[in-house]
Every structure is written in structure tokens, then in C-alpha cells.
XYZ file of C-alpha atoms in Angstrom:
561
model
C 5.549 14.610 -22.188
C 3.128 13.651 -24.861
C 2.803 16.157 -27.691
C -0.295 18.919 -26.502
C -0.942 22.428 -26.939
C 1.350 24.792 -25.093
C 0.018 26.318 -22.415
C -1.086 30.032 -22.623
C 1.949 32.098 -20.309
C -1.131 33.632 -18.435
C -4.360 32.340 -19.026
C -6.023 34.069 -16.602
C -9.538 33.018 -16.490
C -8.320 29.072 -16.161
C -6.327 30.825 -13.204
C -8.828 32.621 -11.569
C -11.268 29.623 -11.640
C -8.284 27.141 -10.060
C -7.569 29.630 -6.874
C -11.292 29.699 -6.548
C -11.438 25.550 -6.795
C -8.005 25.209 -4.630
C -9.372 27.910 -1.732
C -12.750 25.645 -1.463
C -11.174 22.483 -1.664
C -7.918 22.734 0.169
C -6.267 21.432 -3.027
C -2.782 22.513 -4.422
C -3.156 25.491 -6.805
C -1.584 23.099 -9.541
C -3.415 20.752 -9.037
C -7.324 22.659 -9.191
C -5.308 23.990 -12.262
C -5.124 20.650 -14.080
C -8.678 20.122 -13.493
C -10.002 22.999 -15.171
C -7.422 22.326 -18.077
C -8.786 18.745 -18.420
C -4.470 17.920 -18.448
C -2.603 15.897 -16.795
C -0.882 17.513 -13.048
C 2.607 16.726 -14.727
C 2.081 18.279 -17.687
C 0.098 21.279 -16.287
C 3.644 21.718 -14.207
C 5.769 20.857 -16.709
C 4.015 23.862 -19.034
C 3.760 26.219 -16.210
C 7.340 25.871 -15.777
C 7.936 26.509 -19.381
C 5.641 29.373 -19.103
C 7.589 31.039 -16.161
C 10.856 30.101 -17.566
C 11.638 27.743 -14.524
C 13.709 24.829 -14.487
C 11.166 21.483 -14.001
C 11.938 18.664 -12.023
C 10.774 15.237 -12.739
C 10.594 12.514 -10.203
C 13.397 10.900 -11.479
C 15.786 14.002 -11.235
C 14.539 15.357 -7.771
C 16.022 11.855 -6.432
C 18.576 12.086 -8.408
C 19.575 15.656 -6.759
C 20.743 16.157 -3.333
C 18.467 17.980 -0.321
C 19.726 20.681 2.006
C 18.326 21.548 4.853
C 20.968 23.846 5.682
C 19.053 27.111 5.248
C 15.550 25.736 5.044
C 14.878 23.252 8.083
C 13.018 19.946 7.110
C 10.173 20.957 9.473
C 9.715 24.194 7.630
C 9.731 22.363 4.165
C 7.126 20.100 5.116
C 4.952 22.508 6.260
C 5.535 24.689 3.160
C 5.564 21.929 0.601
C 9.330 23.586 -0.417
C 12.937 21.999 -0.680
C 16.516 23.339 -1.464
C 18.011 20.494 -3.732
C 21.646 20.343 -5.358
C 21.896 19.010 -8.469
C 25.157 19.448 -10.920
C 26.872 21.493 -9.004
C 24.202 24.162 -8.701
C 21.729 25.338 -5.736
C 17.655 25.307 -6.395
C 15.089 25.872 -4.339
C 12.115 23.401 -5.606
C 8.367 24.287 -4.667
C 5.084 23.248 -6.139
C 3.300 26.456 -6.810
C 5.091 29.284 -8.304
C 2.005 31.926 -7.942
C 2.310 31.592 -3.806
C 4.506 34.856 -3.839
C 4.186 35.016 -0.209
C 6.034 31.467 -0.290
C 8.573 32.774 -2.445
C 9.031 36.130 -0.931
C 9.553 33.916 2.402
C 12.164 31.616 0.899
C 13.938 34.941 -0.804
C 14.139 36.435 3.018
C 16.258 33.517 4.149
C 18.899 33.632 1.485
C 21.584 36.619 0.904
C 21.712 35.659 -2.941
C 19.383 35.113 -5.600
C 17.514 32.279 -5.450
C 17.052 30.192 -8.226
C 13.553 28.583 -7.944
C 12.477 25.130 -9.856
C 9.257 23.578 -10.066
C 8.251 20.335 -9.510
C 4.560 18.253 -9.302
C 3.042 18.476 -5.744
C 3.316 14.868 -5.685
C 6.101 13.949 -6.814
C 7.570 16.922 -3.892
C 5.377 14.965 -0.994
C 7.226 11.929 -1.876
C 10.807 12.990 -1.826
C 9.928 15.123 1.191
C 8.350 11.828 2.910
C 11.476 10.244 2.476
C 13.343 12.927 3.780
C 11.106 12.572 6.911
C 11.382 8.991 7.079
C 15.300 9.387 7.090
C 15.530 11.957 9.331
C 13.173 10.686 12.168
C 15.732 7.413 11.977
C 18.345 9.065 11.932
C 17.490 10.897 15.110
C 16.049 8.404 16.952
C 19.520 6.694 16.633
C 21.828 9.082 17.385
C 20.416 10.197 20.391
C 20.100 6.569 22.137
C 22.213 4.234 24.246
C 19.784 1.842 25.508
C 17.174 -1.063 24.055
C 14.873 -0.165 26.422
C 12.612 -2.763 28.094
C 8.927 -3.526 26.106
C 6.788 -6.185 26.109
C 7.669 -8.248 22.778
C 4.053 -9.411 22.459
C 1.553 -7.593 20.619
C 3.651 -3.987 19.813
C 1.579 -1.259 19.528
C 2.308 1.376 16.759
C 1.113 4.622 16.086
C 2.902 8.096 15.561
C 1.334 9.062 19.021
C 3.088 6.019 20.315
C 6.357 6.218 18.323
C 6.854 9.914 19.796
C 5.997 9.272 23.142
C 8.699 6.895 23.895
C 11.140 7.507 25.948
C 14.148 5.212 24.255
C 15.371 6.155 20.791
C 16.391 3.160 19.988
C 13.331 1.878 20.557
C 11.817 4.866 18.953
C 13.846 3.711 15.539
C 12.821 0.354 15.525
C 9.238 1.465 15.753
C 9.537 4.218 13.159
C 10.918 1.955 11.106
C 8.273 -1.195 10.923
C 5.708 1.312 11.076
C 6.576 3.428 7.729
C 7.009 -0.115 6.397
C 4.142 -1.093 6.870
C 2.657 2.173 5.258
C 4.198 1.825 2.343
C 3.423 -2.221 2.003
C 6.368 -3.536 2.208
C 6.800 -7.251 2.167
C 10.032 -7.731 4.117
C 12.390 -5.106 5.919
C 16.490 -5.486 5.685
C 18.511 -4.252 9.038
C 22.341 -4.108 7.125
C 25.204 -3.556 9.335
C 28.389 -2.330 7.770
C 31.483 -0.728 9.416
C 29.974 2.531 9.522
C 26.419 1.673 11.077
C 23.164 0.419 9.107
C 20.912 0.278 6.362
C 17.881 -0.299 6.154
C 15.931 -1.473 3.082
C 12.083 -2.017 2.111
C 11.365 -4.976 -0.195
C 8.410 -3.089 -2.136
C 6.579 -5.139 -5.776
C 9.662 -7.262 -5.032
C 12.191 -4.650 -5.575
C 14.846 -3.634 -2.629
C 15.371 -0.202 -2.130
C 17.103 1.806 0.645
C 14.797 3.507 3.054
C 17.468 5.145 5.862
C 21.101 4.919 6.531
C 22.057 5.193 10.489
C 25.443 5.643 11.505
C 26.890 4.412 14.213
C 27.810 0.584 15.114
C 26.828 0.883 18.309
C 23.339 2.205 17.396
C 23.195 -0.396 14.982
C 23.779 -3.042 17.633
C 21.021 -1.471 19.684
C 18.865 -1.594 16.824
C 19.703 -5.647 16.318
C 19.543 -6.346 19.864
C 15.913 -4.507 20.094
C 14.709 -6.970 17.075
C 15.541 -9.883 19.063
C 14.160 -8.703 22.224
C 11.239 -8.281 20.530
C 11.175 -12.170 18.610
C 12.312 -13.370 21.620
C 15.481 -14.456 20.715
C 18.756 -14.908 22.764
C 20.577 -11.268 23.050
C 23.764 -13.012 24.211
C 24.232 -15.495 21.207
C 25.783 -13.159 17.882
C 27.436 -15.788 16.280
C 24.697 -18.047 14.991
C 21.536 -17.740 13.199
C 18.243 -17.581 15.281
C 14.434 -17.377 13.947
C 11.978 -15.678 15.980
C 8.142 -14.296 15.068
C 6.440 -11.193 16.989
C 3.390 -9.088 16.038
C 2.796 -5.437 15.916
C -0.788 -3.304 15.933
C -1.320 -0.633 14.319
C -4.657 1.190 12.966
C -6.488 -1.848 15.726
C -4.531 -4.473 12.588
C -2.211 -7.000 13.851
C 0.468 -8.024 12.048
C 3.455 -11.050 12.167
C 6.443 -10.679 11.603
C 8.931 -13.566 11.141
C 12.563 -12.551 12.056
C 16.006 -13.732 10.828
C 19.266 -13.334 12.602
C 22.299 -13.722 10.380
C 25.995 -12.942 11.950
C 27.888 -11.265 9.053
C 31.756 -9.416 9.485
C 30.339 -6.469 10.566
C 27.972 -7.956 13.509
C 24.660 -9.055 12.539
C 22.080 -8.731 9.960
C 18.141 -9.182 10.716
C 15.436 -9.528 7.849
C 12.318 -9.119 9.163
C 9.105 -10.933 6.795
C 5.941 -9.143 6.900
C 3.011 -11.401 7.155
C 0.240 -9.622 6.219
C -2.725 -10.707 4.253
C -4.751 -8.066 3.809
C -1.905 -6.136 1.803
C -3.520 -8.718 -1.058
C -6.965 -9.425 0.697
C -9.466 -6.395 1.106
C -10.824 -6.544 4.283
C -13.624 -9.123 5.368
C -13.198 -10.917 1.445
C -11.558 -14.388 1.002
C -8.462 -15.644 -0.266
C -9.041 -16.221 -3.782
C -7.219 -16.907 -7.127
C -8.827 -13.891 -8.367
C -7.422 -11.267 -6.121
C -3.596 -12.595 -7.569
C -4.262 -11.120 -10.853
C -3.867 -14.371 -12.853
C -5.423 -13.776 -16.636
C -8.766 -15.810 -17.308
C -7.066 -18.658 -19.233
C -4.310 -19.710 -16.770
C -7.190 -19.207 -14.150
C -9.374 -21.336 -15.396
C -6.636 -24.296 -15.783
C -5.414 -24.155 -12.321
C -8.925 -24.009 -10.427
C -8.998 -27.525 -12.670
C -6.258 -28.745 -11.536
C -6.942 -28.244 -8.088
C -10.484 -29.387 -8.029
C -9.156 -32.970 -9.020
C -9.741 -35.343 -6.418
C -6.302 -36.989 -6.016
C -3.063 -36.822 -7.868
C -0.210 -34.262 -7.488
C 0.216 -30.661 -8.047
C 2.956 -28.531 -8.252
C 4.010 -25.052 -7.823
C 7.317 -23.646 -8.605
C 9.088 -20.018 -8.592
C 11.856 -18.377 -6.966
C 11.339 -17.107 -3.274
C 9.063 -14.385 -2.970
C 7.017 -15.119 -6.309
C 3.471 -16.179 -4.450
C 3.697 -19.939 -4.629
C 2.307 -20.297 -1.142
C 0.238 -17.516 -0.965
C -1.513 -19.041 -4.526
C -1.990 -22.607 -2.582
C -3.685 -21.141 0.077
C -6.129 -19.737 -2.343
C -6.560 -22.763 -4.157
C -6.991 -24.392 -0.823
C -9.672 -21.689 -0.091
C -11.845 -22.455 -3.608
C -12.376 -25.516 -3.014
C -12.507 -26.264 0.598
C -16.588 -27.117 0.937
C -16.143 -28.215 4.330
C -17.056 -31.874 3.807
C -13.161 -33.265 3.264
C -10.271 -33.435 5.850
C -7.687 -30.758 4.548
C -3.895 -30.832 6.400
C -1.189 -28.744 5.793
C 2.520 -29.077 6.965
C 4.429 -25.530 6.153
C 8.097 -24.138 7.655
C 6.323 -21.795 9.060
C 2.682 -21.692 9.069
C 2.426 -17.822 7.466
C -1.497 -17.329 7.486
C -4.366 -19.429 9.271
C -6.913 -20.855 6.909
C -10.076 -21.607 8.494
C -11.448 -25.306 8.933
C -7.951 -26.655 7.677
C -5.695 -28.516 10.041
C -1.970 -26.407 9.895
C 1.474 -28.007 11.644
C 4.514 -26.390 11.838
C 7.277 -27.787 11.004
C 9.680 -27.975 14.110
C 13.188 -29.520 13.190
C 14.466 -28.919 16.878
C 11.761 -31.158 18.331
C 12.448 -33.767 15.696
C 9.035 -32.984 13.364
C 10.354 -32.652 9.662
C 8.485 -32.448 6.854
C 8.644 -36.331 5.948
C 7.858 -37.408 9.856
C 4.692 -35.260 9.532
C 3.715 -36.254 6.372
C 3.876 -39.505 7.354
C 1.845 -38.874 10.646
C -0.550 -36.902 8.537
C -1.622 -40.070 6.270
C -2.908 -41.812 9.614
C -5.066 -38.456 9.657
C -7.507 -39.581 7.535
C -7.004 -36.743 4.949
C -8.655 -35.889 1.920
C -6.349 -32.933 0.660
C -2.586 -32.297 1.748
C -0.416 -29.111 1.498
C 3.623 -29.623 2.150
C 4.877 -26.770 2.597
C 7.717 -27.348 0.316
C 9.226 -30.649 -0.784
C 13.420 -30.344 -0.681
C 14.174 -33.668 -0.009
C 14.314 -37.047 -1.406
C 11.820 -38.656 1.835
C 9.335 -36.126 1.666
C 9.204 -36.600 -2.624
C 8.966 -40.338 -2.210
C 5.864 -39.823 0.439
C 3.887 -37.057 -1.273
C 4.449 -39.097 -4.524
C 3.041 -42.110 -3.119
C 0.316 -40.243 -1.437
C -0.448 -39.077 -4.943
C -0.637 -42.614 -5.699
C -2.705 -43.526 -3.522
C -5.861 -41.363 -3.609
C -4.831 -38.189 -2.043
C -4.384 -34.711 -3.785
C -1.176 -33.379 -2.761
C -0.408 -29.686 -3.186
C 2.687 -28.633 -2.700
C 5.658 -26.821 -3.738
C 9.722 -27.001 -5.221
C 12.490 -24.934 -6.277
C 13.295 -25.046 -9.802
C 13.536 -22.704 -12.618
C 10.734 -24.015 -14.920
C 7.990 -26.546 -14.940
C 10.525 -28.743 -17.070
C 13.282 -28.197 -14.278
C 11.080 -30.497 -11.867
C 11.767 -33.639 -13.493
C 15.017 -33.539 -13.054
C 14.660 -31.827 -9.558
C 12.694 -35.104 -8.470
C 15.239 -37.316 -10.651
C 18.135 -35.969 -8.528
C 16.179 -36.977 -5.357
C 16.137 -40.415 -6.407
C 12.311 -40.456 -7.346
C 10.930 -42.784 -9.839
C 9.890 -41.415 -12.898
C 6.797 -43.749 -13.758
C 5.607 -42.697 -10.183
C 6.451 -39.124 -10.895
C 4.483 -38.932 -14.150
C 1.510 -41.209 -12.635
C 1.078 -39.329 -9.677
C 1.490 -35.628 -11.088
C -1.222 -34.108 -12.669
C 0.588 -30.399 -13.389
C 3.018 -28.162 -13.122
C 2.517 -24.622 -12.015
C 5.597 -21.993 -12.830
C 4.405 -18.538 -11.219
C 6.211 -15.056 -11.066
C 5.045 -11.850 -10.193
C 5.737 -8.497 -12.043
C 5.161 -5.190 -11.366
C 2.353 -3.453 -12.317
C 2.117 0.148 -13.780
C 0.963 2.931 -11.384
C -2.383 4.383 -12.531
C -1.639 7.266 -11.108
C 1.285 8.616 -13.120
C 1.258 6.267 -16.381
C 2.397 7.607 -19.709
C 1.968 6.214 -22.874
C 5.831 5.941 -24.413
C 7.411 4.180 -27.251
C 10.170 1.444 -26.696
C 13.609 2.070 -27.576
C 15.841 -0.005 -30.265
C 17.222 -2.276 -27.536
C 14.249 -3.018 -26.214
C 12.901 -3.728 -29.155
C 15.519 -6.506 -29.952
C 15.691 -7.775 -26.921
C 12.138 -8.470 -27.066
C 12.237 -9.846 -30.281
C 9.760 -7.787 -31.992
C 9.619 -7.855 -36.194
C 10.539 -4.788 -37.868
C 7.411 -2.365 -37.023
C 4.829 -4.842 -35.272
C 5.475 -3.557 -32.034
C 3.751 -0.043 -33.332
C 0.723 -1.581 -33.207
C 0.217 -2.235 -29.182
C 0.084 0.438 -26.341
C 2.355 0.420 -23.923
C 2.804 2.376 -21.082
C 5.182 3.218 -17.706
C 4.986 5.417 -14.689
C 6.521 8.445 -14.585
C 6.632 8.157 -10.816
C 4.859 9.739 -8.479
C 3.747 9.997 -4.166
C 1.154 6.689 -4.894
C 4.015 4.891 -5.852
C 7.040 6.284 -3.936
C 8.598 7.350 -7.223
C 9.128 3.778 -8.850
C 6.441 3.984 -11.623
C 5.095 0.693 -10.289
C 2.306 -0.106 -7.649
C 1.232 -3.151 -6.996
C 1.883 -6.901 -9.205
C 0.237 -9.057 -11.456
C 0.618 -12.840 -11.296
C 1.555 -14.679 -14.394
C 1.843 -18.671 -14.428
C 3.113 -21.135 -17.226
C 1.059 -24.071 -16.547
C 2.122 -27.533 -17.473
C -0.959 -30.339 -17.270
C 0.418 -34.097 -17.772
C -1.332 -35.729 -20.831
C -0.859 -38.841 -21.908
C 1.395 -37.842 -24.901
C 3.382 -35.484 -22.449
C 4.094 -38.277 -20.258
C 5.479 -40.914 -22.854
C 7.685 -37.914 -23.950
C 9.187 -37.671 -20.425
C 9.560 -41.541 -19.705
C 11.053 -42.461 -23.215
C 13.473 -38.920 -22.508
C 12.636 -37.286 -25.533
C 14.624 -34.032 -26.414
C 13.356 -31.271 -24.512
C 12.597 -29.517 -27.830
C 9.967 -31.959 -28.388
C 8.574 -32.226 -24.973
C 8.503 -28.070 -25.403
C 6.562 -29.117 -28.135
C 4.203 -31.556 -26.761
C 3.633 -29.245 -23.900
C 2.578 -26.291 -26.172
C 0.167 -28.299 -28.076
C -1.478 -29.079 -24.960
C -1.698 -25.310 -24.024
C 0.983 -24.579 -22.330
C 2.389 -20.952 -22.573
C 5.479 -19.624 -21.290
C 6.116 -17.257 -18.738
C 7.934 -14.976 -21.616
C 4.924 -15.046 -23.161
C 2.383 -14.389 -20.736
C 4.500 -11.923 -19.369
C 4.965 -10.099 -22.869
C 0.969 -10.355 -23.060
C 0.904 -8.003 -20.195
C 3.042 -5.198 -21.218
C 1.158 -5.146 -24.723
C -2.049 -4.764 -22.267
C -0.139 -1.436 -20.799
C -0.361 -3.368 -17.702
C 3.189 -3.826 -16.798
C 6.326 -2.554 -18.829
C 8.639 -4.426 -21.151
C 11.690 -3.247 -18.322
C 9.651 -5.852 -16.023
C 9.281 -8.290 -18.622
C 13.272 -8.349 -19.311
C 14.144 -8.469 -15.612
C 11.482 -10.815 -13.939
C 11.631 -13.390 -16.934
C 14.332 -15.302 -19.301
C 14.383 -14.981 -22.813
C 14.617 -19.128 -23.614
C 11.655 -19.043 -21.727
C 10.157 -17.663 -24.718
């Protein structure tokens, strides 16, 4: 808490005016409180609590404790905005506004002992009460099914209305389930069977994180066999891997999904990818480099890059860090309509308008080297490979480079100065390479601070050396983390930022590679070209308040710097 005034133990006139404000508005009493004190709603609970002599609960420590709806029924503490948690060995009963005596006096009526109240923000008690709903409506739709039931796989329809209505539970799981994943943005959804039964996990910002536990293997099963139904996969076959797509509507959205089968010791594991554009498109806009969150200078260096006419660029990062995504809005920029544009992607994820998309189907014999291949009889002006991973497909894209085209594409390695030797250990030709390329584009996403429940705060002595900051020059930036709150499910983070190291091939940057100079001195010839490192651009972003130096350590290497 940052250092402020104490607030007065009564106050009464800022109290009076906040019932008035939270009986017009509908508002939490707290909450209409920290309006008229001009304070933050942590801090206004964290001084009431003081005031009262309560025990306060951060975000951080209500997960941390465990719930009990023993005495006080989940249904109950929604609708009350109250929850009995367990934390150290001791009982509390946790509610977000301490002057609702007829709350308390209804809480005291259910217990034979004391009760020992806490207090905790109204948000941050909505979002460990939301989980607790999000749990429990799994868990009971599992344990009270037997049967997949039979749906039509095409075109899903979700909605609580929907969802309740069902008559199977397993079905009724499977639904819950994409549709609070979808709600909170997730980006892919983990079905984990063990021995016991299943978890499932949200990929959130990048992050996995357990949303439910199920037990039960043969719900589990259920559960599995439902996904497949649904992708249209084979409900028989558990002992290899099978793809499948479906969609879902919710809200009058539709939504793909891409689904992965995976048979494990314990049965079978499904991931299911969310496809969803408009989680970083607002609706009717366009796909543009603007809506990734790239800073103006690595902006500006890309959009030339891929307004060259012919040549090669490159985009590398781990899985999940954008590269695709930022194509397609390259691709969008500077498609005018007046050139032939062809992609070839494993799968096709989102439909671009006016551009010619193939899937890649390995079954019916259509790699990405026969279609590349096909596509140069195309008469194209621009061409996007979905991802180059083999020695054919590098030797084609580098010759259609060569030859007047502007290949996009991208390939796994750890940094722009990883690719060389990526395309060296495919065989490619380095004089081609260098001809043909002209840049490299590293990306990686971090997570960015929630707005809602930032803090200002002051980083520690390890993170401080691990960052590398002289003695006492970090004191001069700003930097900030969430405390964790209901926006952000209690992570501190809400959304990402995009941050790229961009390598573009000069002429001095190319003898370097072909006479296989040290790579301290084609570092060097890099950086005097402008290229800055991910460590760097990353760091930039945390001294902006913008993301935290935790995100900076985990999404990015320190001999990057």
C-alpha cells in the first residue's frame, strides 16, 4: 500500500455521502466510499479494515486460502458477495462490506461460535467467487453424467440459457467449459487426464493456469470422447493422435476451434486452440500492426520491410508468440488489391480477404514444398508459407526470393542470428540466403500490467541484479505491477504487448555472415544498423510501467541483452 493518510475510524460524513451514492447507483458501499475519498478501492478496504480492526485479504492471500462451503452454500455466497475461507489453520468468514450488519447478523445466525470476519475488495471477492462457480458448475456437470449425448458438431451454440437446459452433463461440462473460456479470453484450453480424472487449464497472456479439476476417469473419458464428437474425429481410435476443427456461437460470434488428440498413460489428452480474432481485433476494424502493440520504431522498420517488392522476410519466436498473427497484418497493410497474394499455412487460422489461402493437407499428398511449387505457376506477386521446417520448402522460398517474389514466412529458432544456422543445417546456400533475405523479425509477447489494479512498487535486490541495473539508476524510472484484481482474474496482468528485435540485411551485415565472422562482431554490425534486442526492448517496457521486470526475466534471456 503506498504511504497515505490513515483513514479516520468513522468519518461519518464521507459515510453518509457513500450509502447515499451506493443506494442510487447500485454500487458496493466500498466502492461509492473510494469515490468520495478520491482513494484507491484497495486501499479504502485495506484502511477500513485497519479501522475496524479486521484482518484484510489481498488477492494474493484469498487464493492462497481455502473456501468452505460447508456452512455457507456457494449459491448463498454469490448472492451475498460473502465466503468462509481457511487459511493457516484458522476459520474466516470474508465479505466486502463490513457496515451491512444485516449481512453479518445473517452469517452470525448460521454459526454456533464466534465468527471471525475478514475483509477483502469487492473485486478481488467476485473473482475468487467466479472461480468457485466455474469449478463447481464442472464439477457437477461431471459427476452426475454417464453419457456424451448426441449434438450436432457443427456450429455449437452457447449461452448459459443453453448450457442449463441440457439434458446431458457431460455435455453440459464441455459447454461450461469452452464457454467460461471464452469469457475470460483464453487462447487455448488443456483437457489433462490423470489417474484420478481431469484438469482443465486456460492458456490466458500466455500463462497456463488451472481452471477446474473433475474427478472421475470415466467422466473424463466422456469429456474426451464429447471433444471428438464434436471435431469430428474417430471415437473408436485412442491410441493415436487425430486433428479435428469445430465452431461454437455464442453472443451471435462464431468461433473455431482447432482440436488435438494426444493418447498419454492415463487415456487421452485434448488441447483445444481458440481461433478468435476479434480477442485482438475490435469489431468491424482491420488487422493491423498497430493493434499488436509494437513501439513506433520497430513499427516503422517492419511496415518497410514488408512493403519491399521482392526478397525474403522472416519471422521467428517460440509457439504462441504472434508470428502468424503479425504476417497476416503485414499482409493486410499492404494488400492494395492490384497484386496476386497466396498463402500456404498448416492450418489456415483466419481468412484474409482478396488473398488466395491453401491448406496444407499431408494426407492427400499437398506439403508445403508441393504447394509452393504449384503456387509459382500462380502468377503471384506476394507469398506467405506458413512455416518453413524443411530443407525443400527453404530451397523454394529462397529461390522465389531470388527471383522477384516477396516471400513472407516463418521458422523456429531462438534469435534472428539462430536462422542462419537453422537454414545452414537444411542444406541452404548461404550466398542465396543472404541475397534473397532482406530481414529478420524475432517477436515475443509479454504481459501487460492491468490498469485496473496497478501499483507503483520498487524492485527488490535480486531483481535489481538480475536486471543489471548500476548502483541507484534504476530509482529514476516508474515501474509498476498489478495487485490483482476481477478484470484480470487475479494475475496482475491483462492483456500483451508485442516486442520485436529486428534484423535488416545490409551490405556490411552480409559480408560479416558469408566471411563467418565471430558472432560478437556480427552482434556488432547488427547494432550499428539498428538493431535492438529483445532484452532491451523488453526492459524499455517495464521502465514505461507497461509491463513488469517479473515478465521481462521470464519471457526473455539475459545474453539477449
Amino acid at each position: 500500500m503506498n504511504a497515505r493518510a490513515p483513514l479516520p475510524p468513522l468519518h461519518a460524513d464521507a459515510l453518509r455521502e457513500a450509502r447515499q451514492r451506493a443506494a442510487a447507483s447500485g454500487q458496493p458501499l466500498l466502492e461509492a466510499l473510494a469515490e468520495v475519498l478520491e482513494r484507491d478501492a484497495h486501499d479504502t478496504a485495506r484502511c477500513v479494515a485497519d479501522a475496524l480492526h479486521l484482518p484484510y485479504f489481498d488477492s494474493e492471500q484469498l487464493l492462497a486460502g481455502v473456501m468452505d462451503f460447508d456452512t455457507i452454500a456457494l449459491s448463498r455466497a454469490l448472492a451475498r458477495g460473502c465466503v468462509e475461507l481457511r487459511r493457516d489453520g484458522a476459520a474466516f468468514v470474508v465479505v466486502g462490506d463490513p457496515y451491512d450488519t444485516a449481512l453479518l447478523n445473517w452469517i452470525e445466525a448460521r454459526y454456533p461460535q464466534p465468527v471471525r470476519f475478514a475483509l477483502a475488495a469487492v473485486s478481488d471477492l467476485r473473482a475468487l467467487l467466479g472461480t468457485a462457480e466455474s469449478a463447481a458448475r464442472a464439477l457437477d456437470s461431471g459427476a452426475q453424467g454417464e453419457s456424451a449425448g448426441e449434438h450436432d458438431s457443427r456450429g455449437e451454440e452457447l449461452s448459459l440459457v443453453s448450457i442449463s437446459e441440457d439434458g446431458s452433463p457431460v455435455v453440459r461440462l464441455v459447454n461450461s467449459t469452452l464457454y467460461d473460456a471464452l469469457r475470460a479470453g483464453a487462447s487455448d484450453i488443456h483437457f489433462e487426464c490423470g489417474p484420478a480424472g481431469m484438469e482443465v487449464k486456460y492458456r490466458i497472456d500466455g500463462v497456463l493456469d488451472v481452471a477446474t479439476r473433475i474427478a472421475g476417469r470415466n467422466v473424463a473419458e466422456q469429456a474426451i470422447s464429447r471433444i471428438k464428437v464434436l471435431a469430428e474425429l474417430d471415437i473408436a481410435e485412442r491410441r493415436l493422435p487425430q486433428d479435428g476443427r469445430f465452431r461454437v456461437s455464442t453472443g451471435g460470434r462464431t468461433t473455431d476451434l482447432r482440436v488435438s488428440v494426444m493418447p498419454s498413460i492415463h487415456g487421452e489428452d485434448a488441447v483445444l486452440r481458440i481461433l478468435d480474432k476479434r480477442q485482438l481485433v475490435p469489431e468491424g476494424s482491420a488487422l493491423t500492426l498497430d493493434l499488436l502493440g509494437f513501439e513506433a520504431d520497430p513499427l516503422a522498420r517492419i511496415r518497410r520491410l514488408a512493403a519491399l517488392p521482392y526478397g525474403m522476410l522472416l519471422v521467428t519466436g517460440p509457439t504462441g508468440s504472434g508470428k502468424t498473427t503479425s504476417l497476416y497484418a503485414a499482409i493486410s497493410e499492404t494488400r492494395t488489391g492490384r497484386e496476386k497474394i497466396v498463402t500456404i499455412e498448416d492450418p489456415v487460422e483466419y481468412e484474409l480477404p482478396g488473398v488466395l489461402q491453401i491448406p496444407v493437407n499431408e494426407k492427400k499428398g499437398l506439403s508445403f514444398a508441393r504447394g509452393l511449387r504449384s503456387i509459382l505457376r500462380h502468377d503471384p506477386d506476394t507469398i506467405m508459407v506458413g512455416e518453413i521446417r524443411d530443407a525443400e520448402t527453404a530451397e523454394i522460398a529462397v529461390q522465389s526470393a531470388l527471383t522477384g517474389h516477396l516471400v513472407l514466412s516463418t521458422v523456429h529458432a531462438n534469435s534472428v542470428f539462430d536462422v542462419f544456422s537453422r537454414f545452414a543445417h537444411m542444406g541452404v546456400d548461404p550466398h542465396a540466403l543472404v541475397s534473397a533475405l532482406n530481414g529478420i523479425w524475432a517477436q515475443r509477447l509479454l504481459r501487460a500490467v492491468c490498469e485496473h489494479c496497478a501499483v507503483d512498487y520498487l524492485p527488490d535486490e535480486a531483481e535489481r541484479r538480475a536486471m543489471g541495473f548500476a548502483p541507484d539508476a534504476w530509482r529514476t524510472h516508474r515501474f509498476r505491477r498489478g495487485r490483482g484484481c476481477g478484470d484480470c482474474r487475479g494475475t496482475g496482468y491483462r492483456g500483451r504487448r508485442a516486442i520485436a528485435e529486428i534484423l535488416t540485411l545490409t551490405d556490411p551485415l552480409r559480408e560479416a555472415i558469408l566471411a563467418r565472422a565471430p558472432i560478437s562482431s556480427v552482434k556488432a554490425a547488427a547494432t550499428r544498423g539498428g538493431t535492438r534486442s529483445l532484452r532491451d526492448a523488453a526492459l524499455a517496457l517495464a521502465l514505461s510501467g507497461a509491463t513488469t521486470l517479473q515478465e521481462v526475466l521470464r519471457v526473455t534471456l539475459q545474453d539477449e541483452a
